[in-house]
Coordinates of C-alpha atoms in Angstrom, one line a residue:
M28 CA 74.1 56.8 83.2
S29 CA 77.1 58.1 81.2
T30 CA 76.7 59.7 77.8
I31 CA 78.5 58.5 74.8
D32 CA 80.9 61.0 73.3
P33 CA 80.9 61.5 69.5
P34 CA 83.9 60.3 67.6
P35 CA 86.7 62.9 67.4
D36 CA 87.0 65.3 64.4
T37 CA 89.4 64.6 61.5
L38 CA 92.3 66.7 62.9
K39 CA 92.1 64.9 66.2
Q40 CA 91.8 61.6 64.5
R41 CA 95.1 62.3 62.8
R42 CA 96.8 63.2 66.1
I43 CA 95.5 60.1 67.7
L44 CA 96.8 57.9 64.8
A45 CA 100.2 59.6 64.9
I46 CA 100.6 58.8 68.6
L47 CA 99.6 55.2 68.0
V48 CA 102.1 54.9 65.2
V49 CA 104.9 56.3 67.4
S50 CA 103.9 53.9 70.2
A51 CA 104.0 50.9 67.9
V52 CA 107.4 51.7 66.3
P53 CA 109.5 50.4 69.3
I54 CA 107.8 47.0 69.0
W55 CA 108.8 46.7 65.4
I56 CA 112.3 48.0 66.1
D57 CA 112.8 45.4 68.7
S58 CA 111.5 42.6 66.4
T59 CA 114.3 43.4 64.0
V60 CA 117.2 45.1 65.8
L61 CA 118.3 42.0 67.7
G62 CA 119.1 40.3 64.4
I63 CA 121.8 42.8 63.8
A64 CA 123.4 41.9 67.2
L65 CA 123.2 38.1 66.9
E66 CA 126.6 37.7 65.4
R67 CA 128.2 39.9 68.0
L68 CA 126.3 38.2 70.8
A69 CA 127.7 34.8 69.7
D70 CA 131.2 36.2 70.0
P71 CA 132.8 35.0 73.2
V72 CA 135.2 38.0 73.3
H73 CA 133.1 41.0 72.2
G74 CA 129.7 39.6 73.1
L75 CA 128.2 37.2 75.5
G76 CA 129.4 34.0 73.9
A77 CA 125.7 32.9 73.5
T78 CA 125.0 29.5 72.0
P79 CA 122.7 29.0 69.0
G80 CA 120.0 27.8 71.4
Q81 CA 120.3 30.8 73.6
L82 CA 120.1 33.1 70.6
Q83 CA 116.9 31.4 69.5
W84 CA 115.5 31.9 72.9
A85 CA 116.5 35.6 73.0
V86 CA 114.6 36.1 69.7
G87 CA 111.7 33.7 70.4
I88 CA 110.9 34.6 74.0
Y89 CA 110.0 38.1 73.0
S90 CA 107.3 36.8 70.6
L91 CA 106.2 34.1 73.0
L92 CA 105.5 36.5 75.9
F93 CA 104.0 38.9 73.4
A94 CA 101.6 36.2 72.2
T95 CA 100.4 34.9 75.5
A96 CA 100.1 38.3 77.2
L97 CA 97.9 39.6 74.4
F98 CA 95.1 37.7 76.0
L99 CA 95.5 39.7 79.2
A100 CA 95.9 43.0 77.4
G101 CA 92.6 43.0 75.6
A102 CA 90.7 42.2 78.8
L103 CA 92.6 44.8 80.8
G104 CA 91.9 47.5 78.2
D105 CA 88.2 46.7 78.1
R106 CA 88.1 46.9 81.9
Y107 CA 90.5 49.8 82.8
G108 CA 90.7 51.8 79.5
H109 CA 92.8 51.1 76.5
R110 CA 95.0 54.3 76.9
T111 CA 95.8 53.3 80.5
I112 CA 97.0 49.8 79.4
L113 CA 98.9 51.2 76.5
M114 CA 100.8 53.6 78.7
L115 CA 101.6 50.7 81.2
G116 CA 102.9 48.7 78.2
L117 CA 105.2 51.6 77.2
L118 CA 106.6 51.9 80.7
I119 CA 107.4 48.2 80.9
F120 CA 108.9 48.2 77.4
G121 CA 111.2 51.1 78.2
A122 CA 112.4 49.6 81.5
A123 CA 113.0 46.2 79.9
S124 CA 115.0 47.9 77.1
A125 CA 117.3 49.4 79.6
W126 CA 117.7 46.0 81.3
A127 CA 118.5 44.3 78.0
A128 CA 121.1 47.0 77.0
W129 CA 123.2 46.3 80.1
A130 CA 122.6 42.6 80.5
T131 CA 125.7 40.7 81.6
D132 CA 124.9 37.2 80.4
P133 CA 122.6 35.4 78.0
V134 CA 120.1 34.5 80.7
A135 CA 119.7 38.1 81.8
L136 CA 119.2 39.1 78.1
I137 CA 116.6 36.4 77.6
L138 CA 114.7 37.5 80.7
A139 CA 114.8 41.2 79.6
R140 CA 113.5 40.2 76.2
A141 CA 110.6 38.4 77.9
A142 CA 109.7 41.6 79.8
M143 CA 109.9 43.5 76.5
G144 CA 107.5 41.1 75.0
L145 CA 105.1 41.6 77.9
G146 CA 105.3 45.4 77.4
G147 CA 104.7 45.1 73.7
A148 CA 101.7 42.9 74.2
L149 CA 100.1 45.6 76.4
I150 CA 100.6 48.2 73.5
M151 CA 99.1 46.4 70.5
P152 CA 95.4 45.5 71.4
P153 CA 94.7 48.9 73.0
S154 CA 96.0 50.5 69.8
M155 CA 93.7 48.5 67.6
A156 CA 90.8 49.2 70.0
I157 CA 91.4 53.0 70.0
I158 CA 91.6 52.9 66.1
G159 CA 88.3 51.0 66.1
W160 CA 86.6 53.6 68.4
T161 CA 88.2 56.7 66.7
F162 CA 87.5 56.0 63.0
P163 CA 84.2 55.2 61.3
P164 CA 84.0 51.9 59.4
E165 CA 84.6 53.5 56.0
R166 CA 87.9 55.0 57.2
R167 CA 89.0 52.3 59.5
A168 CA 90.8 50.2 56.9
G169 CA 92.9 53.2 55.8
A170 CA 93.8 54.0 59.4
I171 CA 94.8 50.4 60.1
A172 CA 97.0 50.6 56.9
I173 CA 98.7 53.7 58.2
W174 CA 99.2 52.2 61.6
G175 CA 100.5 49.1 60.0
S176 CA 103.1 51.2 58.2
S177 CA 104.8 51.6 61.6
A178 CA 106.1 48.1 60.9
G179 CA 108.0 49.4 57.9
V180 CA 109.4 52.4 60.0
G181 CA 110.6 50.0 62.7
V182 CA 112.1 47.5 60.2
A183 CA 113.9 50.4 58.5
V184 CA 115.1 52.3 61.6
G185 CA 116.0 49.3 63.8
P186 CA 118.7 47.5 61.7
V187 CA 120.3 50.6 60.4
L188 CA 120.6 52.4 63.7
G189 CA 121.4 49.1 65.4
G190 CA 124.2 48.4 62.9
L191 CA 125.6 52.0 63.3
L192 CA 125.6 51.6 67.1
I193 CA 127.2 48.2 67.2
D194 CA 130.0 49.3 64.9
H195 CA 130.8 52.1 67.3
F196 CA 129.6 51.0 70.7
W197 CA 128.8 47.8 72.6
W198 CA 126.2 45.3 71.4
G199 CA 123.6 46.4 74.1
S200 CA 123.5 49.9 72.6
V201 CA 120.9 48.6 70.1
F202 CA 118.3 48.6 72.8
T203 CA 118.8 52.2 73.7
I204 CA 117.1 53.2 70.5
N205 CA 113.7 52.4 72.2
L206 CA 114.2 54.8 75.1
P207 CA 113.5 58.2 73.5
I208 CA 110.7 56.8 71.4
V209 CA 109.0 55.3 74.4
A210 CA 109.2 58.7 76.2
L211 CA 107.6 60.5 73.3
G212 CA 104.9 57.9 73.1
L213 CA 104.1 58.2 76.8
L214 CA 103.8 62.0 76.5
G215 CA 101.6 61.9 73.5
A216 CA 99.4 59.2 75.0
A217 CA 98.8 61.3 78.1
L218 CA 97.9 64.4 76.1
V219 CA 96.1 63.1 73.0
L220 CA 94.7 59.6 73.3
P221 CA 91.2 58.8 74.4
N222 CA 90.5 56.1 77.0
P223 CA 87.7 53.9 75.5
R224 CA 86.6 50.9 77.5
S225 CA 84.0 48.2 77.1
P226 CA 80.8 48.5 79.2
Q227 CA 81.1 44.8 79.9
R228 CA 84.1 43.9 82.1
R229 CA 85.4 40.5 81.4
R230 CA 87.5 38.4 83.8
L231 CA 91.3 38.4 83.4
D232 CA 91.6 34.6 82.8
P233 CA 94.8 33.6 84.7
L234 CA 94.2 30.0 83.8
G235 CA 94.3 30.7 80.1
L236 CA 97.4 32.9 80.5
G237 CA 99.2 30.1 82.4
L238 CA 98.2 27.3 80.1
S239 CA 99.1 29.2 76.9
T240 CA 102.4 30.5 78.2
L241 CA 103.5 27.1 79.6
G242 CA 102.3 25.3 76.5
L243 CA 104.2 27.5 74.1
L244 CA 107.3 27.3 76.3
G245 CA 107.2 23.5 76.3
L246 CA 106.6 23.3 72.5
S247 CA 109.4 25.9 71.8
Y248 CA 111.8 24.2 74.2
G249 CA 111.4 20.9 72.5
L250 CA 111.7 22.3 69.0
I251 CA 114.8 24.4 69.8
E252 CA 116.6 21.8 71.9
G253 CA 115.9 19.0 69.4
G254 CA 117.9 20.8 66.8
H255 CA 121.1 21.1 68.9
Q256 CA 123.7 18.6 70.0
G257 CA 122.0 15.6 71.5
G258 CA 119.5 15.4 68.7
W259 CA 115.9 14.4 68.5
D260 CA 116.2 11.0 70.2
R261 CA 116.3 12.4 73.7
W262 CA 113.1 11.8 75.7
Q263 CA 113.3 15.3 77.2
V264 CA 112.8 16.7 73.7
W265 CA 109.7 14.7 72.8
A266 CA 108.2 15.0 76.4
S267 CA 108.5 18.8 76.2
I268 CA 106.8 18.9 72.8
A269 CA 104.1 16.5 73.9
G270 CA 103.6 18.4 77.1
G271 CA 103.4 21.7 75.3
L272 CA 100.7 20.4 72.9
V273 CA 98.7 18.9 75.8
L274 CA 98.8 22.2 77.6
L275 CA 97.8 24.2 74.5
A276 CA 94.9 21.7 73.9
G277 CA 93.8 22.3 77.5
F278 CA 94.0 26.0 76.9
I279 CA 91.7 25.8 73.9
F280 CA 89.3 23.5 75.8
S281 CA 89.1 25.9 78.8
E282 CA 88.5 28.9 76.6
W283 CA 85.8 27.1 74.6
R284 CA 83.9 26.5 77.8
E285 CA 83.9 30.1 78.9
Q286 CA 81.1 32.4 77.9
Q287 CA 83.4 35.4 77.6
P288 CA 86.9 34.0 76.9
S289 CA 90.0 36.1 76.3
F290 CA 90.8 33.9 73.3
D291 CA 87.5 32.8 71.7
P292 CA 88.0 29.7 69.6
R293 CA 84.4 30.0 68.5
L294 CA 85.5 33.0 66.3
F295 CA 87.2 30.4 64.0
R296 CA 83.8 29.1 62.9
N297 CA 83.9 32.2 60.6
R298 CA 85.8 30.8 57.6
R299 CA 87.4 34.2 56.7
F300 CA 88.4 35.0 60.2
A301 CA 90.1 31.6 60.5
A302 CA 91.8 31.7 57.1
G303 CA 93.0 35.3 57.4
N304 CA 94.6 34.7 60.7
F305 CA 96.2 31.4 59.6
T306 CA 97.8 33.2 56.6
L307 CA 99.1 36.0 58.7
A308 CA 100.6 33.5 61.1
V309 CA 102.5 31.7 58.4
V310 CA 103.7 35.0 56.9
F311 CA 105.1 36.0 60.2
L312 CA 106.6 32.5 60.7
N313 CA 108.5 32.8 57.5
L314 CA 109.5 36.4 58.1
T315 CA 110.9 35.8 61.6
G316 CA 112.7 32.6 60.6
Q317 CA 114.1 34.1 57.5
S318 CA 115.4 37.2 59.4
F319 CA 117.1 34.9 61.9
Y320 CA 119.2 33.0 59.4
L321 CA 119.8 35.9 57.0
A322 CA 121.5 37.8 59.9
F323 CA 124.1 35.1 60.1
Y324 CA 124.3 34.8 56.3
L325 CA 125.2 38.5 55.9
Q326 CA 127.5 39.1 58.8
G327 CA 128.9 35.5 59.1
A328 CA 129.2 33.9 55.7
R329 CA 129.6 37.2 53.8
G330 CA 131.6 39.0 56.5
M331 CA 129.6 42.2 56.3
S332 CA 129.7 44.9 59.0
A333 CA 126.7 45.4 61.2
L334 CA 125.9 48.7 59.6
S335 CA 126.2 47.2 56.1
A336 CA 123.9 44.3 57.0
G337 CA 121.4 46.8 58.5
L338 CA 121.3 48.8 55.3
M339 CA 120.4 45.6 53.4
S340 CA 117.0 45.8 55.3
L341 CA 116.0 49.1 53.8
P342 CA 114.5 47.6 50.6
A343 CA 112.2 45.3 52.6
A344 CA 111.3 48.2 55.0
T345 CA 110.4 50.4 52.1
G346 CA 108.4 47.6 50.5
V347 CA 106.3 47.2 53.7
I348 CA 105.5 50.9 53.9
V349 CA 104.5 51.1 50.2
G350 CA 102.7 47.8 50.3
S351 CA 100.6 48.7 53.3
Q352 CA 99.1 51.7 51.5
L353 CA 98.9 50.1 48.1
G354 CA 97.4 46.9 49.3
A355 CA 94.6 48.6 51.2
R356 CA 93.6 50.6 48.2
L357 CA 93.8 47.7 45.7
A358 CA 92.0 45.4 48.1
A359 CA 89.1 47.8 48.3
R360 CA 88.8 47.7 44.6
F361 CA 89.7 44.1 43.6
G362 CA 89.2 42.2 46.9
V363 CA 91.5 40.5 49.4
A364 CA 91.8 37.2 47.4
K365 CA 93.3 38.8 44.3
V366 CA 95.5 41.4 46.1
S367 CA 96.7 39.7 49.3
G368 CA 96.5 36.2 47.7
T369 CA 98.9 37.3 44.9
A370 CA 101.1 38.9 47.5
V371 CA 101.4 35.8 49.6
F372 CA 102.2 33.7 46.5
T373 CA 104.9 36.2 45.6
L374 CA 106.3 35.9 49.2
A375 CA 106.5 32.1 48.7
V376 CA 108.4 32.5 45.5
C377 CA 110.8 35.0 47.2
A378 CA 111.5 32.4 49.9
G379 CA 112.3 29.9 47.2
L380 CA 114.7 32.4 45.6
N381 CA 116.8 32.3 48.8
V382 CA 118.2 29.0 47.5
L383 CA 120.1 31.0 44.9
Y384 CA 122.1 32.9 47.6
D385 CA 125.8 32.2 47.9
V386 CA 128.7 34.0 49.4
D387 CA 129.2 35.8 46.1
T388 CA 125.6 36.6 45.2
P389 CA 125.3 40.3 44.1
L390 CA 123.9 42.5 46.8
V391 CA 121.7 44.2 44.3
W392 CA 119.9 40.9 43.7
I393 CA 119.4 40.3 47.4
G394 CA 118.1 43.9 47.7
V395 CA 115.5 43.3 44.9
V396 CA 114.3 40.1 46.5
G397 CA 114.1 41.9 49.9
G398 CA 112.1 44.7 48.4
L399 CA 109.6 42.2 46.9
V400 CA 109.4 40.5 50.3
G401 CA 108.5 43.8 52.0
L402 CA 106.0 44.8 49.4
S403 CA 104.3 41.4 49.6
I404 CA 104.2 41.5 53.4
G405 CA 102.7 45.0 53.3
M406 CA 100.1 44.1 50.7
T407 CA 99.2 41.0 52.8
T408 CA 99.2 42.4 56.4
A409 CA 97.1 45.6 56.0
P410 CA 94.2 44.3 53.8
T411 CA 94.0 40.9 55.6
T412 CA 94.0 42.5 59.0
A413 CA 91.3 44.9 58.0
A414 CA 89.2 42.0 56.6
V415 CA 89.7 40.0 59.8
M416 CA 88.8 43.0 62.0
A417 CA 85.6 43.5 60.0
T418 CA 84.3 40.3 61.5
L419 CA 84.5 41.8 65.1
P420 CA 81.9 43.7 67.0
L421 CA 83.1 47.1 68.2
D422 CA 82.9 46.4 71.9
R423 CA 85.0 43.3 71.4
M424 CA 87.7 45.1 69.4
G425 CA 90.3 44.9 72.1
A426 CA 89.9 41.2 72.9
G427 CA 89.3 40.3 69.3
S428 CA 92.3 42.1 68.0
A429 CA 94.3 40.2 70.6
V430 CA 93.3 37.0 68.8
N431 CA 94.5 38.4 65.5
N432 CA 97.8 39.6 67.0
V433 CA 98.5 36.6 69.1
L434 CA 98.5 34.3 66.1
R435 CA 101.0 36.5 64.3
Q436 CA 103.3 36.2 67.4
V437 CA 102.8 32.5 67.6
G438 CA 103.9 32.3 64.0
S439 CA 107.0 34.3 64.9
V440 CA 107.7 31.9 67.8
L441 CA 107.4 28.9 65.6
G442 CA 109.4 30.6 62.8
V443 CA 112.5 30.9 65.1
A444 CA 111.9 27.5 66.6
I445 CA 111.2 25.6 63.4
L446 CA 113.4 27.3 60.7
G447 CA 116.1 28.2 63.2
T448 CA 116.2 24.5 64.3
I449 CA 116.3 23.3 60.7
V450 CA 119.3 25.6 60.1
S451 CA 121.1 24.4 63.2
S452 CA 120.5 20.7 62.8
T453 CA 121.2 20.7 59.1
Y454 CA 124.5 22.6 59.7
Q455 CA 125.7 20.2 62.4
H456 CA 125.0 17.3 60.1
R457 CA 126.7 18.9 57.1
I458 CA 129.8 20.2 59.0
A459 CA 130.5 16.9 60.8
P460 CA 132.8 15.3 58.2
S461 CA 135.0 18.4 58.0
L462 CA 135.6 18.2 61.7
A463 CA 136.4 14.5 61.9
G464 CA 140.2 15.0 62.3
L465 CA 139.9 17.3 65.4
P466 CA 140.2 16.2 69.0
A467 CA 136.8 15.2 70.5
G468 CA 136.4 18.2 72.8
V469 CA 137.4 20.7 70.1
R470 CA 135.2 18.9 67.5
D471 CA 132.2 19.1 69.8
A472 CA 132.8 22.8 70.4
A473 CA 133.3 23.5 66.7
G474 CA 130.2 21.7 65.5
T475 CA 127.6 23.8 67.4
S476 CA 127.4 26.6 64.9
A477 CA 129.2 28.3 62.0
E478 CA 130.4 31.0 64.4
A479 CA 132.0 28.3 66.6
T480 CA 133.6 26.6 63.6
R481 CA 135.2 29.8 62.4
H482 CA 136.5 30.5 65.9
V483 CA 138.0 27.1 66.2
A484 CA 139.5 27.4 62.7
G485 CA 141.4 30.5 63.8
T486 CA 142.5 28.9 67.1
V487 CA 143.9 25.6 65.6
G488 CA 145.2 27.2 62.4
R489 CA 142.7 25.5 60.0
P490 CA 141.6 28.1 57.4
D491 CA 140.0 25.4 55.4
L492 CA 137.3 25.1 58.1
V493 CA 136.1 28.6 57.4
K494 CA 135.1 27.7 53.9
A495 CA 133.6 24.5 55.1
A496 CA 131.6 26.4 57.7
D497 CA 130.3 28.9 55.0
D498 CA 129.3 26.0 52.7
A499 CA 127.6 24.1 55.4
F500 CA 125.7 27.1 56.6
I501 CA 124.5 28.1 53.2
H502 CA 123.3 24.6 52.5
A503 CA 121.4 24.7 55.9
M504 CA 119.9 28.1 55.0
H505 CA 118.7 26.8 51.6
T506 CA 117.0 23.9 53.3
A507 CA 115.2 26.2 55.8
A508 CA 114.2 28.6 52.9
L509 CA 112.5 25.8 51.0
V510 CA 110.6 24.7 54.1
G511 CA 109.5 28.2 54.8
G512 CA 108.4 28.7 51.2
V513 CA 106.2 25.6 51.2
I514 CA 104.5 26.8 54.4
V515 CA 103.8 30.2 53.0
L516 CA 102.4 28.6 49.8
V517 CA 99.9 26.7 51.9
G518 CA 98.9 30.0 53.5
A519 CA 98.4 31.6 50.1
V520 CA 96.0 28.8 49.0
V521 CA 94.0 29.0 52.2
L522 CA 93.6 32.8 51.9
V523 CA 92.5 32.7 48.2
L524 CA 90.0 29.9 48.8
A525 CA 88.4 31.7 51.8
F526 CA 88.1 35.1 50.2
R527 CA 87.4 34.1 46.6
T528 CA 83.8 35.3 46.8
A529 CA 82.8 38.9 47.0
T530 CA 80.3 38.5 49.9
P531 CA 81.8 40.0 53.1
S532 CA 81.6 38.1 56.4
Q533 CA 78.8 39.3 58.6
S534 CA 79.6 40.4 62.1
P535 CA 77.3 41.3 65.0
E536 CA 76.1 44.8 65.3
P537 CA 78.8 46.8 67.2
R538 CA 78.0 48.0 70.6
P539 CA 79.2 51.5 71.7
L540 CA 82.2 52.0 73.9
R541 CA 82.5 54.3 76.8
R542 CA 85.2 56.9 76.6
E543 CA 87.1 58.9 79.1
R544 CA 88.1 62.4 78.0
A545 CA 91.7 62.6 76.8
G546 CA 94.1 63.6 79.5
T547 CA 91.5 63.1 82.3
G548 CA 90.1 60.2 84.3
R549 CA 86.4 61.4 83.9
L550 CA 83.8 60.0 81.6

């Protein structure tokens, strides 16, 4: 019988947390850096000439594979050790980053992004599990807050470095940022991280992985394709949406019948677990969808350089870092309902403020709103994640954190699919009258996106179409912002209602985890 090692001392806890932060930074870099490259990728001369639908897939497929593979990551970590799976994820992520950097067409880029999502999924649940094993309950929320601040680091570093690289090199250079960070993470993981595992080995659940992946693919395909030329009246669109929903329902049913599921729907019987995860999902839905259309607003409608657009992300990144620390401390004193609930309400208001953006809106105002968005996200994510994790037994930390993380990524997938589609379909409807005088073939090409309209305007000598494209895009952006704001508002109400009482949710008594000594394969 193996002995159970005591938790590491304070100094080693700090080293472990530092390596986990470094390992998570590339995930957040990649969730933001592609936005800086979208305008260039749509360029048929200097980019890949990607269509709006292909760009939505390039953004969304990362979150989609991230979401579905999280089921696998938790079970693998419990079985083979969480450090082992984290290092595997870093290897896949680094290799896929190199593939994306030198992709030669949109399809190759989409496939590389899918592989990056898989790698990222293998990093997140092991990180949460290692935090759960390393830190005692009274320090765990603070550790999660510090680890969550990696999001702010990634959000800050990704767009700025990405913009700098795009302005001086090719679009694919944005993915080379990940390579040295991945190498550092691998070295630190091998030398510092423990390798905790669950004494109970769960099955890997290939059926659940297949149903969830195909279901989200079908749903996303229908939502994305419905917003592009051809419209919502095509049977392929509705068949894809319906098929995706049926597969997702089959996934929930199959998991419900399992005694040890990878994604346990029974956890949602806990009101706070369900409400907290729902709110996090809608926050990430709005965040991803907003990031998608703001990239085209700054570089397309306003004509900013990639670096300048990247610098505009700094207020939000700073807000996330500050909010993660501030939110954890305030929530410990005043409760999640008051702190995170107020933050989500503020986020909904900020989404509504996007309707005031025009081509001449002062950048200072955009920066202030961005800072409030980041602060609200930080004050929501860290305290709510800690509250949700408090409902999980220790030996289910890996698989349970996968449920928490997967719903955020599903929110991200739906954010690109829903808000991106609203922008696309609204734009096409709005720009159509301005294109009425063009030949049929040119009109069809010009109507797909604002980038296509501007390109045609230069080709046929119609400068008036540039202003028409800007006006139509900004109207479409306003529509998407209002929809996103309403969705976030619902999330705020749900969170406040669930956490309005002071009594914490009860969770089963944690069971100990086995641990391998750092840097060895022995128990």
